[in-house]
CSV table of C-alpha atoms in Angstrom, one decimal:
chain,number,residue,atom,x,y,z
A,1,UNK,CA,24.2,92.9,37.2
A,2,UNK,CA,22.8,95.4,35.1
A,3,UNK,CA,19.0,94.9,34.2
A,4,UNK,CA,18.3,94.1,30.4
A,5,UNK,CA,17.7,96.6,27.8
A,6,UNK,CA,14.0,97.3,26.7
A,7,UNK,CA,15.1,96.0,23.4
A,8,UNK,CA,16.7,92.5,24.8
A,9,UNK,CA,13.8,92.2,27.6
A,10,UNK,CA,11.6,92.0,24.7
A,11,UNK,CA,13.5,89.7,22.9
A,12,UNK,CA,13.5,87.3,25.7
A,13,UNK,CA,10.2,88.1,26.3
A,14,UNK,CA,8.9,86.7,22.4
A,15,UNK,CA,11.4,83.4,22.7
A,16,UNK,CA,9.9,82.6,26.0
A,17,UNK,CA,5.8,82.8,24.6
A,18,UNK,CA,7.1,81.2,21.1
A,19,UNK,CA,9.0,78.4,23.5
A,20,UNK,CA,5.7,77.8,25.4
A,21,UNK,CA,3.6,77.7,22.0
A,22,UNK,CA,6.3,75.4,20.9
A,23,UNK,CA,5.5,72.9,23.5
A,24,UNK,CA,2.3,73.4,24.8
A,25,UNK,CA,0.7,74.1,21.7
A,26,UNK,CA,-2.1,77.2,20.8
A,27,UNK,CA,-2.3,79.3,23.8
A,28,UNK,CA,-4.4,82.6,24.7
A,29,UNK,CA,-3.4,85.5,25.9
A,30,UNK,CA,-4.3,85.2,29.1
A,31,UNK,CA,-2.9,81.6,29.2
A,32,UNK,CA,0.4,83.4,28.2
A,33,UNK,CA,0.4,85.6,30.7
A,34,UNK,CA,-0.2,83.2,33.6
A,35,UNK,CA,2.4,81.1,32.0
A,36,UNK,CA,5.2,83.9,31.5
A,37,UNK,CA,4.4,85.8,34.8
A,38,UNK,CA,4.3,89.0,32.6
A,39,UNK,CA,2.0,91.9,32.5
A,40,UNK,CA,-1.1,91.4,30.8
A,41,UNK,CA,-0.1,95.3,28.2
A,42,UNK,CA,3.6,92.9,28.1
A,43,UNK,CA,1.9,90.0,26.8
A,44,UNK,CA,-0.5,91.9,24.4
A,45,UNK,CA,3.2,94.0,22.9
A,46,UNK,CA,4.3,90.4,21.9
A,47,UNK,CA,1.8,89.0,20.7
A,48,UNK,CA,0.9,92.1,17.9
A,49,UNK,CA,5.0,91.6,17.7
A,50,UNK,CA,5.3,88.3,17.1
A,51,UNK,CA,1.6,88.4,14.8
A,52,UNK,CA,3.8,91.1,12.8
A,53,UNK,CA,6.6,89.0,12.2
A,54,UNK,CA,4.6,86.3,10.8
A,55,UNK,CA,5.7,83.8,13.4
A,56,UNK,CA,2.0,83.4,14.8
A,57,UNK,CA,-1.5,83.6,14.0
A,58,UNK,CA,-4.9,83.2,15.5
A,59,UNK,CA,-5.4,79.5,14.7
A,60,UNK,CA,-9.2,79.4,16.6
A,61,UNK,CA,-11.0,80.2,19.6
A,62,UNK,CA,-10.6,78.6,23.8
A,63,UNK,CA,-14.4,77.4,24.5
A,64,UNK,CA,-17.6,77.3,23.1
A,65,UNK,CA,-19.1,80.0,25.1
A,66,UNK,CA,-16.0,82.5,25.3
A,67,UNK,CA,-15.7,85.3,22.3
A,68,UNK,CA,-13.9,88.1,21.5
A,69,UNK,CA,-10.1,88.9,21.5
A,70,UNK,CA,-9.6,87.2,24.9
A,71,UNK,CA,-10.6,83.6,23.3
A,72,UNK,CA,-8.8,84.0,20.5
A,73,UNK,CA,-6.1,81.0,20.5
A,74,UNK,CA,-2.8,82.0,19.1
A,75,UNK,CA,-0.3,79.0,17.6
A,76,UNK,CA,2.9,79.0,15.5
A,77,UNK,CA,2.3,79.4,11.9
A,78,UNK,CA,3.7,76.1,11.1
A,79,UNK,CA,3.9,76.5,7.3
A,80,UNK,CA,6.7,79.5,7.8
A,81,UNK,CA,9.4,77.0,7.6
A,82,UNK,CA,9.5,73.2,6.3
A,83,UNK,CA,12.4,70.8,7.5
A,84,UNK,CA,13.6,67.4,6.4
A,85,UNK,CA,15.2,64.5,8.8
A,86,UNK,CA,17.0,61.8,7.2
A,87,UNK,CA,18.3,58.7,8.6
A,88,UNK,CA,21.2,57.0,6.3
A,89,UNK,CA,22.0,53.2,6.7
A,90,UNK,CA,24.5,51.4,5.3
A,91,UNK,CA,21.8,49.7,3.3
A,92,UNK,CA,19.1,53.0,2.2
A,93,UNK,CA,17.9,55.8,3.6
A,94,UNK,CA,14.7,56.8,5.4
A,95,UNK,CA,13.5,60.9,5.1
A,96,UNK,CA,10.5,62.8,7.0
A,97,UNK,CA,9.8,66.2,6.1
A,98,UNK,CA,7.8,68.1,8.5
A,99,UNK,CA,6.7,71.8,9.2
A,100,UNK,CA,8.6,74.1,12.1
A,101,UNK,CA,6.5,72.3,14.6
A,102,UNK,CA,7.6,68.9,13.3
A,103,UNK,CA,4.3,67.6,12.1
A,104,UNK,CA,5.1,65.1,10.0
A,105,UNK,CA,3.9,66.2,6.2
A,106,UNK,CA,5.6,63.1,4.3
A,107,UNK,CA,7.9,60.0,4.9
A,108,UNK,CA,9.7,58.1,2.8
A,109,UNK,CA,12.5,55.1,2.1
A,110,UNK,CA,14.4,53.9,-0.1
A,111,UNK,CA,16.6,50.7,-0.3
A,112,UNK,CA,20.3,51.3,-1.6
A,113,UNK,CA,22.3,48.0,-2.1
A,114,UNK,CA,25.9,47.3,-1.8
A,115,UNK,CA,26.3,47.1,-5.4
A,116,UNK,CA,24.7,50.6,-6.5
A,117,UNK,CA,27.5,52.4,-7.3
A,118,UNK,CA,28.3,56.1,-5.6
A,119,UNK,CA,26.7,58.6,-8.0
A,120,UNK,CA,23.8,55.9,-9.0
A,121,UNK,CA,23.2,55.7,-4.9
A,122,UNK,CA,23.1,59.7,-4.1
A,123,UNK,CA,20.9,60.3,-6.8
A,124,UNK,CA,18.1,57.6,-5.4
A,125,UNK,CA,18.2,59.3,-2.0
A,126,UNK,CA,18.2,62.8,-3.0
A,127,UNK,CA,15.4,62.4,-5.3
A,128,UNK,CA,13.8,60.5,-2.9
A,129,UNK,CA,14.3,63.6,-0.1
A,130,UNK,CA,13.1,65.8,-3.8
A,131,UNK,CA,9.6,63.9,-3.9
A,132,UNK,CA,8.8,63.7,0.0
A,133,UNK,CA,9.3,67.5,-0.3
A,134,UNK,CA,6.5,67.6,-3.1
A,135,UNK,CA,4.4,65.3,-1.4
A,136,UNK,CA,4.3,67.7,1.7
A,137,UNK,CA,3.0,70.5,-0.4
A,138,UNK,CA,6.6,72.6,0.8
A,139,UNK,CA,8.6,74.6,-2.6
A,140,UNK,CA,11.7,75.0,-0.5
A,141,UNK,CA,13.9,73.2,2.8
A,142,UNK,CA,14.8,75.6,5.3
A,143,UNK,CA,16.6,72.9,7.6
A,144,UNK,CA,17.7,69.5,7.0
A,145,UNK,CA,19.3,67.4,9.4
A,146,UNK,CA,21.2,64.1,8.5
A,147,UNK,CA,21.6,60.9,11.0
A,148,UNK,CA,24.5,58.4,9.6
A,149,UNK,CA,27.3,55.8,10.9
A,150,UNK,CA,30.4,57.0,11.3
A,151,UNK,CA,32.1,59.7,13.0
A,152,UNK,CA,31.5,63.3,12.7
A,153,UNK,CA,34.8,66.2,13.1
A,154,UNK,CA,33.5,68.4,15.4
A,155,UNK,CA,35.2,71.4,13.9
A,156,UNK,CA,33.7,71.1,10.6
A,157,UNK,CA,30.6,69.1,11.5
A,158,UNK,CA,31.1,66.9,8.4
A,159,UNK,CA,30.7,62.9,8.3
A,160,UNK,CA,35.0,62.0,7.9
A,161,UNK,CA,36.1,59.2,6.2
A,162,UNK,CA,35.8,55.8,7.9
A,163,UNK,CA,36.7,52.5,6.4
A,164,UNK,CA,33.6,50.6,6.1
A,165,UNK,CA,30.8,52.8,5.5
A,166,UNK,CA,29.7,53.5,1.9
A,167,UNK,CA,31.4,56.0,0.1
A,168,UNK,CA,27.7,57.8,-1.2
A,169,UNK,CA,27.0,58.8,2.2
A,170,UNK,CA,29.4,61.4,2.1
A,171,UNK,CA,28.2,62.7,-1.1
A,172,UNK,CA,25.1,62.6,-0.2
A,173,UNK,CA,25.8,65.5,2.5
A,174,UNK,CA,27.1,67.6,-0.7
A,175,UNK,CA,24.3,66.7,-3.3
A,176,UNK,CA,21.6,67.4,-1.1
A,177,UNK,CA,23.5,71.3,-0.3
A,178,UNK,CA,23.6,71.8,-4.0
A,179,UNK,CA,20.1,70.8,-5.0
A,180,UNK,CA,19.0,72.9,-1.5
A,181,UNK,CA,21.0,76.1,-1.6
A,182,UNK,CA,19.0,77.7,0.4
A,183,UNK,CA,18.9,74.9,3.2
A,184,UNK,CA,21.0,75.0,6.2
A,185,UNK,CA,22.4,71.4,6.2
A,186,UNK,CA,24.1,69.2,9.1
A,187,UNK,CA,24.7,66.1,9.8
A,188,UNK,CA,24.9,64.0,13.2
A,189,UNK,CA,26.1,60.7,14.0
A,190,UNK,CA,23.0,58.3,14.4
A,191,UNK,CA,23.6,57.2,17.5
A,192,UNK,CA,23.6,60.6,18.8
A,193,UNK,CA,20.4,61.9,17.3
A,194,UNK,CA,18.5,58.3,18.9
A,195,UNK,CA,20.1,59.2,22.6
A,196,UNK,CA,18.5,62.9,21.9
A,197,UNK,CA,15.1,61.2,20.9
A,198,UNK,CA,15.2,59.0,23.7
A,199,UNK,CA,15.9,62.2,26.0
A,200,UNK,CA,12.9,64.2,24.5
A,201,UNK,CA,10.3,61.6,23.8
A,202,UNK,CA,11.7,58.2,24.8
A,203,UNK,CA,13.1,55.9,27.6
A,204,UNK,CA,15.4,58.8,29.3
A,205,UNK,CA,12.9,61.9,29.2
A,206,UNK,CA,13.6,61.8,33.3
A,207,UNK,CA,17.2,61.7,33.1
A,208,UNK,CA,19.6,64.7,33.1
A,209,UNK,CA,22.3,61.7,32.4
A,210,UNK,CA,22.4,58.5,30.7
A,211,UNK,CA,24.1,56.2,28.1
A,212,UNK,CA,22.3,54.8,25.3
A,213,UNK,CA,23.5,51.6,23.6
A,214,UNK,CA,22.7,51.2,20.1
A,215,UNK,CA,22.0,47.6,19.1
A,216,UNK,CA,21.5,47.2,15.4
A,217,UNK,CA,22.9,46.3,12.5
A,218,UNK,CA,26.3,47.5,14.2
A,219,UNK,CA,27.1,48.6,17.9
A,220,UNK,CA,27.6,52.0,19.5
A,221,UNK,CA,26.8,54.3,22.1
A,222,UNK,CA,25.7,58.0,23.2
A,223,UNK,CA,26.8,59.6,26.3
A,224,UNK,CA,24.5,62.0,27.7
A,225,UNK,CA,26.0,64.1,30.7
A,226,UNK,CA,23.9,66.8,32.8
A,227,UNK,CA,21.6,67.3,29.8
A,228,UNK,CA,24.2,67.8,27.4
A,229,UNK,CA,25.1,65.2,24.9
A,230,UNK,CA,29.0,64.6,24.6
A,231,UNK,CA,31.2,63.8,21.4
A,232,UNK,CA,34.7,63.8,22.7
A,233,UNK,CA,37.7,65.4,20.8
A,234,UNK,CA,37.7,63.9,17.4
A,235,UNK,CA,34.2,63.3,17.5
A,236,UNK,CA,34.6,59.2,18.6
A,237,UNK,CA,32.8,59.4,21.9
A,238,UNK,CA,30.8,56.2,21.9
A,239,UNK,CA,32.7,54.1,19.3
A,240,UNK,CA,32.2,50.6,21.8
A,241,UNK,CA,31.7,48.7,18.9
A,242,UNK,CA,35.7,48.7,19.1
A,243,UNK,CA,35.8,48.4,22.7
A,244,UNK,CA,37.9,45.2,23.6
A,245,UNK,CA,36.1,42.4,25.6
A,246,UNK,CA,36.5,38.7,26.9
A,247,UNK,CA,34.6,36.2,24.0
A,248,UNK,CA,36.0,37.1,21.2
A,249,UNK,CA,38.6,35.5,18.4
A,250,UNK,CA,41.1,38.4,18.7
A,251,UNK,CA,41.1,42.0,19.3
A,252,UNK,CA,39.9,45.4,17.5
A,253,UNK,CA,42.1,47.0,15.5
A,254,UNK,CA,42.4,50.5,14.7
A,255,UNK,CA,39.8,49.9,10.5
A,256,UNK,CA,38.4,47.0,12.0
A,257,UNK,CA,36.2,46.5,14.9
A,258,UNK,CA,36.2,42.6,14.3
A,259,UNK,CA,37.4,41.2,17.5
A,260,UNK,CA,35.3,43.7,19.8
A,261,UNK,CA,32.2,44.6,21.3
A,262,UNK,CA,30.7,44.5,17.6
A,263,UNK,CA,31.5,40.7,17.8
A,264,UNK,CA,29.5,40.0,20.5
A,265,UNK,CA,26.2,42.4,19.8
A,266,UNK,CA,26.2,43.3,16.9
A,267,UNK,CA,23.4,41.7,14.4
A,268,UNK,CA,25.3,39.4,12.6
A,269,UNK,CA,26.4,37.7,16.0
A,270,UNK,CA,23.2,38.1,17.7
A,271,UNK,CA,22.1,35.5,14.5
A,272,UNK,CA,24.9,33.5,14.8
A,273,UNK,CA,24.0,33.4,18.9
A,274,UNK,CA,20.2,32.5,18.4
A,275,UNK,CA,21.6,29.4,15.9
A,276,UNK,CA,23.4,27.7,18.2
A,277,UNK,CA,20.2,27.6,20.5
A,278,UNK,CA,17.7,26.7,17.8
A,279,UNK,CA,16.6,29.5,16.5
A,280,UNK,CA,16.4,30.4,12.5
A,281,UNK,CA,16.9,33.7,11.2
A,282,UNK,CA,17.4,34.7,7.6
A,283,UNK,CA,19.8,37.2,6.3
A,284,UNK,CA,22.4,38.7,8.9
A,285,UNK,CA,20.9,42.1,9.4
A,286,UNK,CA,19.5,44.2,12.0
A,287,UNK,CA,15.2,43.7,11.4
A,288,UNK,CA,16.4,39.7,11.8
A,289,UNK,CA,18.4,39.6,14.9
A,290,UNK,CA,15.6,41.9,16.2
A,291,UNK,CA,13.1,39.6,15.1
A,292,UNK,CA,14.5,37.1,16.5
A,293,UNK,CA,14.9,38.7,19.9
A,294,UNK,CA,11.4,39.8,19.9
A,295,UNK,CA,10.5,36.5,19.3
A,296,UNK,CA,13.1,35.2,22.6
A,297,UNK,CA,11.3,37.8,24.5
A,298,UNK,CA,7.8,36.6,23.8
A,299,UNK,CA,8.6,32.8,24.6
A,300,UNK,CA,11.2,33.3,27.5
A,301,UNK,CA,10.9,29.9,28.9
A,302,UNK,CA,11.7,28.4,25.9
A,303,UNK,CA,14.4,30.9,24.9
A,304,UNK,CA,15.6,31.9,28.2
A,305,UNK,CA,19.4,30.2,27.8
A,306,UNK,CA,19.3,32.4,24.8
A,307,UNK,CA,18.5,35.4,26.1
A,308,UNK,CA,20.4,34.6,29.0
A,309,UNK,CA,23.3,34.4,27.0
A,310,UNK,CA,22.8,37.6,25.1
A,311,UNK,CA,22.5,39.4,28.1
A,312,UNK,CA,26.1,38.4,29.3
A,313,UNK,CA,26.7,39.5,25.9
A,314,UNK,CA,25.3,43.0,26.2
A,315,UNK,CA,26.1,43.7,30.2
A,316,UNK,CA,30.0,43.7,29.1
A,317,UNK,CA,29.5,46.5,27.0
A,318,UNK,CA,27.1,48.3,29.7
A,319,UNK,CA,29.5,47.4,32.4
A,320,UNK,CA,32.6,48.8,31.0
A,321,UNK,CA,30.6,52.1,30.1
A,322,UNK,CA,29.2,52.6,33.8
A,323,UNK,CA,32.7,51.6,35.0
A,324,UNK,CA,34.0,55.1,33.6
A,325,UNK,CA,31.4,57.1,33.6
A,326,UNK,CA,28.4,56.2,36.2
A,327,UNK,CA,25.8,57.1,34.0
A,328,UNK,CA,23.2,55.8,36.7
A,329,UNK,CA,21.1,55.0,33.4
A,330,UNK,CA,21.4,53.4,30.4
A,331,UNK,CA,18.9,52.3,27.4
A,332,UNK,CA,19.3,49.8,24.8
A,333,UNK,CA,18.2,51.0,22.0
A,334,UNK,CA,18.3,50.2,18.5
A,335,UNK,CA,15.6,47.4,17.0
A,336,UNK,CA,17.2,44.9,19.0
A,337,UNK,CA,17.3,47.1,22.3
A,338,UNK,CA,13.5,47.9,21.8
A,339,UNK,CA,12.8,44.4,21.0
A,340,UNK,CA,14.2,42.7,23.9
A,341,UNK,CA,12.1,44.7,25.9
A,342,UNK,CA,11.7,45.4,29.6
A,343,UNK,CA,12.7,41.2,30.1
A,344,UNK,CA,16.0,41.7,28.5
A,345,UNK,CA,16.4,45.5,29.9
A,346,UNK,CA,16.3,43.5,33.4
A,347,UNK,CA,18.7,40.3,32.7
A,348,UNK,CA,21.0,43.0,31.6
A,349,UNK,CA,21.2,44.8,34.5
A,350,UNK,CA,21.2,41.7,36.6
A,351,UNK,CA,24.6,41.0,35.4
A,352,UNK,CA,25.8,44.6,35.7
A,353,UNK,CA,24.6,44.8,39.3
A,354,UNK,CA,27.2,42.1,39.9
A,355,UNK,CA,29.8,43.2,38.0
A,356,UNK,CA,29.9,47.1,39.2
A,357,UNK,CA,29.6,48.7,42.3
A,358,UNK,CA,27.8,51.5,40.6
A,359,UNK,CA,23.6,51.5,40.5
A,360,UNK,CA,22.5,52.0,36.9
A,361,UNK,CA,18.9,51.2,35.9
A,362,UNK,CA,18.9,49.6,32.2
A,363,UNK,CA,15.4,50.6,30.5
A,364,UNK,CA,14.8,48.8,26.6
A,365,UNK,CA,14.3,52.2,23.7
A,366,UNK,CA,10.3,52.7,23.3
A,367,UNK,CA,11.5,54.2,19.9
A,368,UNK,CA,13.8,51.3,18.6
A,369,UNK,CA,15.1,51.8,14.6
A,370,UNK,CA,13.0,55.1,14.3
A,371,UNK,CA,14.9,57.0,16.9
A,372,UNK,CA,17.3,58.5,14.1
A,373,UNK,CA,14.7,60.0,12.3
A,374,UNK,CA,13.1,61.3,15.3
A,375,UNK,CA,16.2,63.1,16.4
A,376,UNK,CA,17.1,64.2,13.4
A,377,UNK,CA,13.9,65.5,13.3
A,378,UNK,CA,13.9,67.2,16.6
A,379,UNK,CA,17.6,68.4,15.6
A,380,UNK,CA,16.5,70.4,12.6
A,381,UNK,CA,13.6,71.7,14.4
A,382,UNK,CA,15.1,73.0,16.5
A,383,UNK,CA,18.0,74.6,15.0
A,384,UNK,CA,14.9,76.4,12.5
A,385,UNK,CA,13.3,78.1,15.6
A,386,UNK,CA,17.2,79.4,16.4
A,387,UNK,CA,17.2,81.0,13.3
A,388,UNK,CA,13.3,81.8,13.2
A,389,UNK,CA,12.6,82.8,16.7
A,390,UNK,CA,16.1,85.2,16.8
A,391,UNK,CA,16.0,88.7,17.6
A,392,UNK,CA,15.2,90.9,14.5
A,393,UNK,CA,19.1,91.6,13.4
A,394,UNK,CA,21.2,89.2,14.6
């Protein structure tokens, strides 16, 4: 293999030392050059480089008692890019904006109901996404990545039509491109960007491969294979909320998940589940079901044939997923997932030890409902450093 031009060693060289400043934070020279293995003349090239560009800056000093150029701490300048991460529900939207390394400058929400028409319903978000901007102090969005239901074409990365979902969330995707020109915009299904949270700063960050379950208002999953997360053909990888299982009225069909996994797990039955063993809940939605499972979870002797029962509930859905792909892992996330915690994380895999042959370790989500945002987050970080950090002309 022929060694690397002086021009792309250097390259790799300043994406290595910006990756390190990225995740260990400010760093001196010297700390570079243990950490990179490079010269100590190598190290001091990027770092006048990278000063040049305007990607870093001194940002303070290592130690009381050390001075001069070799204390000097060098850190991503964090105000050369600002992002935005929004997380779209059925029923409003939720938006962070942050710098490039995704400190949180401003967060925000906004309720949408079911009777705000479309054009009424895009304008309350994107202003919404127009004042956190303000708020943070930021004049323009470089990046802006979008968590919503539904499925996603992976040749055109847009949110396709699907029967059910709101019809604003779609414009939403085109309103917020016209009102940020100069913003690179994409969107991810939500389930995905919470299985990439959980990865990075959740329940998985050991695990090369796992499934995540989300438990929410609706069901679905995110599959997770040797690091890299995996959407299928049309984009559908994960759809169990139409997975067909015992318990139910009838079966899925091919607009309407009523009759499959969604009418075990998801919130409305979890509700209708915690009735029928003496519990209350209010409206049909996710925060209730989880609030009720919370509340299962902190009085397990009194709620255990509930909980008991929800677990049968939940391992079907685990259990057909391990069956085909032997994750070895999987997480319930979600609000409910999170609030059944490690108790219903281990009735649940009870049940799928005896049903499968195959090991799998179910862990409850440590970042429950605010996983979207995270990995939406996380997303459009990320895809700001590709840009950012690139090799001048590419």
């Amino acid at each position: 293999m022929p060694a690397a031009s002086p021009s792309t060693a250097r390259a790799i060289n300043d994406r290595l030392a910006l990756r390190l400043l990225q995740h260990e934070g400010p760093l001196t020279a010297g700390q570079l050059k243990q950490l990179t293995g490079l010269s100590r003349p190598t190290v001091a090239d990027l770092v006048e480089r990278l000063t040049d560009a305007g990607l870093i800056t001194v940002v303070g000093e290592a130690g009381e008692q050390r001075r001069g150029p070799n204390a000097r701490l060098y850190g991503i300048v964090a105000d050369r890019a600002h992002l935005a991460a929004l997380d779209v529900r059925t029923e409003g939207v939720s938006v962070a904006v942050s710098d490039l390394v995704g400190t949180v400058l401003a967060e925000a929400s906004v309720p949408i109901g079911d009777d705000t028409g479309t054009g009424p319903a895009v304008e309350r978000a994107v202003a919404l996404v127009e004042r956190a901007v303000k708020e943070a102090g930021a004049d323009r969005l470089h990046t802006v990545g979008i968590g919503a239901p539904g499925l996603i074409d992976p040749a055109s990365g847009e949110l396709r039509d699907s029967s059910g979902l709101p019809q604003w969330h779609r414009g939403l995707v085109a309103t917020l491109q016209e009102r940020f020109p100069e913003a690179r915009v994409s969107v991810e299904n939500e389930t995905n960007l919470a299985a990439l949270a959980e990865q990075r700063d959740g329940a998985a960050r050991d695990r090369g491969t796992f499934v995540l379950l989300w438990l929410g208002h609706g069901t679905g999953a995110a599959v997770v294979l040797d690091g890299a997360l995996r959407r299928g053909a049309s984009g559908g990888t994960g759809e169990i909320g139409f997975l067909p299982v015992p318990g139910t009225t009838g079966l899925p069909s091919a607009t309407d998940c009523a009759g499959g996994f969604h009418s075990l797990a998801g919130s409305a039955a979890i509700t209708r589940l915690a009735a029928e063993h003496g519990f209350a809940a209010g409206e049909a939605h996710a925060p209730a079901a989880a609030r009720l499972v919370a509340e299962a979870a902190a009085h397990a002797g009194e709620a255990r044939l509930f909980l008991d029962a929800l677990a049968d509930r939940i391992a079907l859905g685990v259990a057909s997923v391990v069956a085909v792909l032997d994750p070895g892992c999987a997480v319930l996330g979600g609000e409910v997932g999170q609030a059944g915690g490690p108790l219903l994380a281990a009735l649940v895999e009870e049940r799928v030890r005896r049903m499968s042959p195959l090991p799998v370790a179910v862990r409850p989500s440590t970042l429950g409902g605010t996983a979207v945002l995270r990995g939406a987050l996380l997303t459009a970080r990320d895809r700001a450093q590709e840009v950012l950090f690139a090799p001048p002309g590419r």
